Amino acid sequence: VGCHFGKRMFPRTLGAGMVNEDIEITGNRIEEPAGYAIMVMNTRRGTVADNRITAPFAAGEQPAFFDFSRLPQGADLLSEEKRTALRSPREAIFVFGSEDITLRGNTVVQAPAFLPKPDAAK
């Protein structure tokens, strides 16, 4: 949905620039994506709303397509736990390196057991 990679592809690194603005992803029906259903990267001001996602990660619990633990700036500030999570993120909607993103009214059905359950308090 919007990404900006760094200079290296293997292993992948990520650029830090906000190269996308005012992105809106609303009212979609996404069925059986191989991995993430929606990914928003390097974006300022975006809305992801009222999307219905069925059976994300249809390809199974394989390592994530991208290793997000190799950050261009501030990587030394991440705990090892956070770095491990970023090596293989498991989210139906994955937002990374972005700011001012609104998530609302999205539904995930037939989620695999390894996907984290939504936190009702958020």
PDB file of C-alpha atoms in Angstrom:
ATOM      1  CA  VAL A   1       0.000   0.000   0.000  1.00  0.00           C
ATOM      2  CA  GLY A   2       2.982   2.202   0.266  1.00  0.00           C
ATOM      3  CA  CYS A   3       6.521   1.281   0.986  1.00  0.00           C
ATOM      4  CA  HIS A   4      10.000   2.582   0.603  1.00  0.00           C
ATOM      5  CA  PHE A   5      12.910   0.198   0.790  1.00  0.00           C
ATOM      6  CA  GLY A   6      16.487   1.130   1.542  1.00  0.00           C
ATOM      7  CA  LYS A   7      19.488   0.521  -0.672  1.00  0.00           C
ATOM      8  CA  ARG A   8      19.814  -3.194  -0.015  1.00  0.00           C
ATOM      9  CA  MET A   9      17.325  -5.839  -1.098  1.00  0.00           C
ATOM     10  CA  PHE A  10      19.021  -8.968   0.335  1.00  0.00           C
ATOM     11  CA  PRO A  11      18.890  -8.774   3.251  1.00  0.00           C
ATOM     12  CA  ARG A  12      16.231  -6.096   2.952  1.00  0.00           C
ATOM     13  CA  THR A  13      16.619  -2.786   4.728  1.00  0.00           C
ATOM     14  CA  LEU A  14      14.066  -0.023   5.002  1.00  0.00           C
ATOM     15  CA  GLY A  15      14.260   3.683   4.345  1.00  0.00           C
ATOM     16  CA  ALA A  16      12.930   6.089   6.954  1.00  0.00           C
ATOM     17  CA  GLY A  17      11.367   8.741   4.709  1.00  0.00           C
ATOM     18  CA  MET A  18       7.639   9.501   4.718  1.00  0.00           C
ATOM     19  CA  VAL A  19       7.048   9.051   1.010  1.00  0.00           C
ATOM     20  CA  ASN A  20       3.260   8.586   1.034  1.00  0.00           C
ATOM     21  CA  GLU A  21       0.593  10.958   2.355  1.00  0.00           C
ATOM     22  CA  ASP A  22      -3.171  11.002   2.767  1.00  0.00           C
ATOM     23  CA  ILE A  23      -3.773   7.326   1.921  1.00  0.00           C
ATOM     24  CA  GLU A  24      -7.305   5.941   2.318  1.00  0.00           C
ATOM     25  CA  ILE A  25      -8.124   2.219   2.232  1.00  0.00           C
ATOM     26  CA  THR A  26     -11.814   1.763   2.922  1.00  0.00           C
ATOM     27  CA  GLY A  27     -14.663  -0.620   2.212  1.00  0.00           C
ATOM     28  CA  ASN A  28     -12.665  -3.495   0.722  1.00  0.00           C
ATOM     29  CA  ARG A  29     -13.286  -7.230   0.923  1.00  0.00           C
ATOM     30  CA  ILE A  30      -9.977  -9.094   1.000  1.00  0.00           C
ATOM     31  CA  GLU A  31     -10.134 -12.886   0.883  1.00  0.00           C
ATOM     32  CA  GLU A  32      -7.314 -15.313   1.631  1.00  0.00           C
ATOM     33  CA  PRO A  33      -4.271 -13.083   1.181  1.00  0.00           C
ATOM     34  CA  ALA A  34      -1.042 -15.101   1.347  1.00  0.00           C
ATOM     35  CA  GLY A  35       0.235 -12.901   4.193  1.00  0.00           C
ATOM     36  CA  TYR A  36      -0.887  -9.503   5.428  1.00  0.00           C
ATOM     37  CA  ALA A  37      -4.189  -8.291   4.062  1.00  0.00           C
ATOM     38  CA  ILE A  38      -3.170  -4.624   4.223  1.00  0.00           C
ATOM     39  CA  MET A  39       0.263  -3.125   4.789  1.00  0.00           C
ATOM     40  CA  VAL A  40       0.859   0.606   5.238  1.00  0.00           C
ATOM     41  CA  MET A  41       4.457   1.788   5.296  1.00  0.00           C
ATOM     42  CA  ASN A  42       6.222   5.148   5.333  1.00  0.00           C
ATOM     43  CA  THR A  43       2.915   6.985   5.284  1.00  0.00           C
ATOM     44  CA  ARG A  44       1.803  10.192   6.938  1.00  0.00           C
ATOM     45  CA  ARG A  45      -1.944  10.657   7.493  1.00  0.00           C
ATOM     46  CA  GLY A  46      -3.856   7.597   6.435  1.00  0.00           C
ATOM     47  CA  THR A  47      -7.144   5.835   7.101  1.00  0.00           C
ATOM     48  CA  VAL A  48      -7.788   2.092   7.038  1.00  0.00           C
ATOM     49  CA  ALA A  49     -11.492   1.616   7.734  1.00  0.00           C
ATOM     50  CA  ASP A  50     -14.430  -0.718   7.194  1.00  0.00           C
ATOM     51  CA  ASN A  51     -12.457  -3.473   5.462  1.00  0.00           C
ATOM     52  CA  ARG A  52     -13.460  -7.145   5.789  1.00  0.00           C
ATOM     53  CA  ILE A  53     -10.543  -9.568   5.789  1.00  0.00           C
ATOM     54  CA  THR A  54     -11.129 -13.311   5.452  1.00  0.00           C
ATOM     55  CA  ALA A  55      -8.433 -15.904   6.253  1.00  0.00           C
ATOM     56  CA  PRO A  56      -5.258 -13.787   6.232  1.00  0.00           C
ATOM     57  CA  PHE A  57      -1.920 -15.640   5.957  1.00  0.00           C
ATOM     58  CA  ALA A  58      -3.489 -18.271   3.702  1.00  0.00           C
ATOM     59  CA  ALA A  59       0.050 -19.412   2.829  1.00  0.00           C
ATOM     60  CA  GLY A  60       0.482 -20.519   6.441  1.00  0.00           C
ATOM     61  CA  GLU A  61       2.707 -19.547   9.309  1.00  0.00           C
ATOM     62  CA  GLN A  62       5.857 -19.047   7.312  1.00  0.00           C
ATOM     63  CA  PRO A  63       8.427 -16.414   8.154  1.00  0.00           C
ATOM     64  CA  ALA A  64       7.127 -13.009   7.159  1.00  0.00           C
ATOM     65  CA  PHE A  65       7.794 -11.801   3.642  1.00  0.00           C
ATOM     66  CA  PHE A  66       9.910  -8.952   4.983  1.00  0.00           C
ATOM     67  CA  ASP A  67      12.257  -8.599   7.931  1.00  0.00           C
ATOM     68  CA  PHE A  68      11.292  -5.315   9.592  1.00  0.00           C
ATOM     69  CA  SER A  69      13.912  -5.635  12.333  1.00  0.00           C
ATOM     70  CA  ARG A  70      16.539  -3.847  10.209  1.00  0.00           C
ATOM     71  CA  LEU A  71      15.579  -0.264  10.840  1.00  0.00           C
ATOM     72  CA  PRO A  72      17.548   2.607   9.343  1.00  0.00           C
ATOM     73  CA  GLN A  73      17.311   4.908  12.357  1.00  0.00           C
ATOM     74  CA  GLY A  74      16.881   4.311  16.053  1.00  0.00           C
ATOM     75  CA  ALA A  75      17.347   0.546  15.756  1.00  0.00           C
ATOM     76  CA  ASP A  76      19.452   0.580  18.905  1.00  0.00           C
ATOM     77  CA  LEU A  77      16.378   1.767  20.848  1.00  0.00           C
ATOM     78  CA  LEU A  78      14.427  -1.440  20.192  1.00  0.00           C
ATOM     79  CA  SER A  79      14.355  -4.199  22.766  1.00  0.00           C
ATOM     80  CA  GLU A  80      15.323  -7.685  21.620  1.00  0.00           C
ATOM     81  CA  GLU A  81      11.684  -8.732  22.149  1.00  0.00           C
ATOM     82  CA  LYS A  82      10.426  -6.010  19.770  1.00  0.00           C
ATOM     83  CA  ARG A  83      13.188  -6.783  17.258  1.00  0.00           C
ATOM     84  CA  THR A  84      12.194 -10.482  17.315  1.00  0.00           C
ATOM     85  CA  ALA A  85       8.530  -9.543  16.704  1.00  0.00           C
ATOM     86  CA  LEU A  86       9.531  -7.347  13.754  1.00  0.00           C
ATOM     87  CA  ARG A  87      11.425 -10.215  12.126  1.00  0.00           C
ATOM     88  CA  SER A  88       8.153 -12.018  11.515  1.00  0.00           C
ATOM     89  CA  PRO A  89       5.166  -9.766  12.238  1.00  0.00           C
ATOM     90  CA  ARG A  90       1.781 -11.433  12.389  1.00  0.00           C
ATOM     91  CA  GLU A  91      -0.931  -8.865  11.839  1.00  0.00           C
ATOM     92  CA  ALA A  92      -3.786  -8.855   9.334  1.00  0.00           C
ATOM     93  CA  ILE A  93      -3.249  -5.089   8.996  1.00  0.00           C
ATOM     94  CA  PHE A  94       0.386  -4.118   9.427  1.00  0.00           C
ATOM     95  CA  VAL A  95       1.385  -0.468   9.894  1.00  0.00           C
ATOM     96  CA  PHE A  96       5.089   0.324   9.993  1.00  0.00           C
ATOM     97  CA  GLY A  97       7.171   3.499   9.926  1.00  0.00           C
ATOM     98  CA  SER A  98       4.050   5.646   9.652  1.00  0.00           C
ATOM     99  CA  GLU A  99       2.349   8.385  11.641  1.00  0.00           C
ATOM    100  CA  ASP A 100      -1.206   9.642  12.092  1.00  0.00           C
ATOM    101  CA  ILE A 101      -2.863   6.438  10.822  1.00  0.00           C
ATOM    102  CA  THR A 102      -6.517   5.845  11.748  1.00  0.00           C
ATOM    103  CA  LEU A 103      -7.744   2.248  12.009  1.00  0.00           C
ATOM    104  CA  ARG A 104     -11.462   1.680  12.573  1.00  0.00           C
ATOM    105  CA  GLY A 105     -14.271  -0.699  11.700  1.00  0.00           C
ATOM    106  CA  ASN A 106     -12.046  -3.394  10.190  1.00  0.00           C
ATOM    107  CA  THR A 107     -13.095  -7.032  10.598  1.00  0.00           C
ATOM    108  CA  VAL A 108     -11.010 -10.197  10.426  1.00  0.00           C
ATOM    109  CA  VAL A 109     -12.767 -13.573  10.116  1.00  0.00           C
ATOM    110  CA  GLN A 110     -11.286 -17.054   9.880  1.00  0.00           C
ATOM    111  CA  ALA A 111      -8.038 -15.789  11.355  1.00  0.00           C
ATOM    112  CA  PRO A 112      -5.344 -18.407  11.906  1.00  0.00           C
ATOM    113  CA  ALA A 113      -4.596 -19.300  15.521  1.00  0.00           C
ATOM    114  CA  PHE A 114      -1.175 -17.608  15.477  1.00  0.00           C
ATOM    115  CA  LEU A 115      -2.641 -14.137  14.801  1.00  0.00           C
ATOM    116  CA  PRO A 116      -2.897 -12.070  17.977  1.00  0.00           C
ATOM    117  CA  LYS A 117      -6.404 -11.399  19.228  1.00  0.00           C
ATOM    118  CA  PRO A 118      -7.544  -7.751  19.106  1.00  0.00           C
ATOM    119  CA  ASP A 119      -7.206  -5.912  22.392  1.00  0.00           C
ATOM    120  CA  ALA A 120     -10.663  -4.634  23.338  1.00  0.00           C
ATOM    121  CA  ALA A 121      -9.115  -1.904  25.461  1.00  0.00           C
ATOM    122  CA  LYS A 122      -7.435  -0.230  22.493  1.00  0.00           C
TER     123      LYS A 122
END
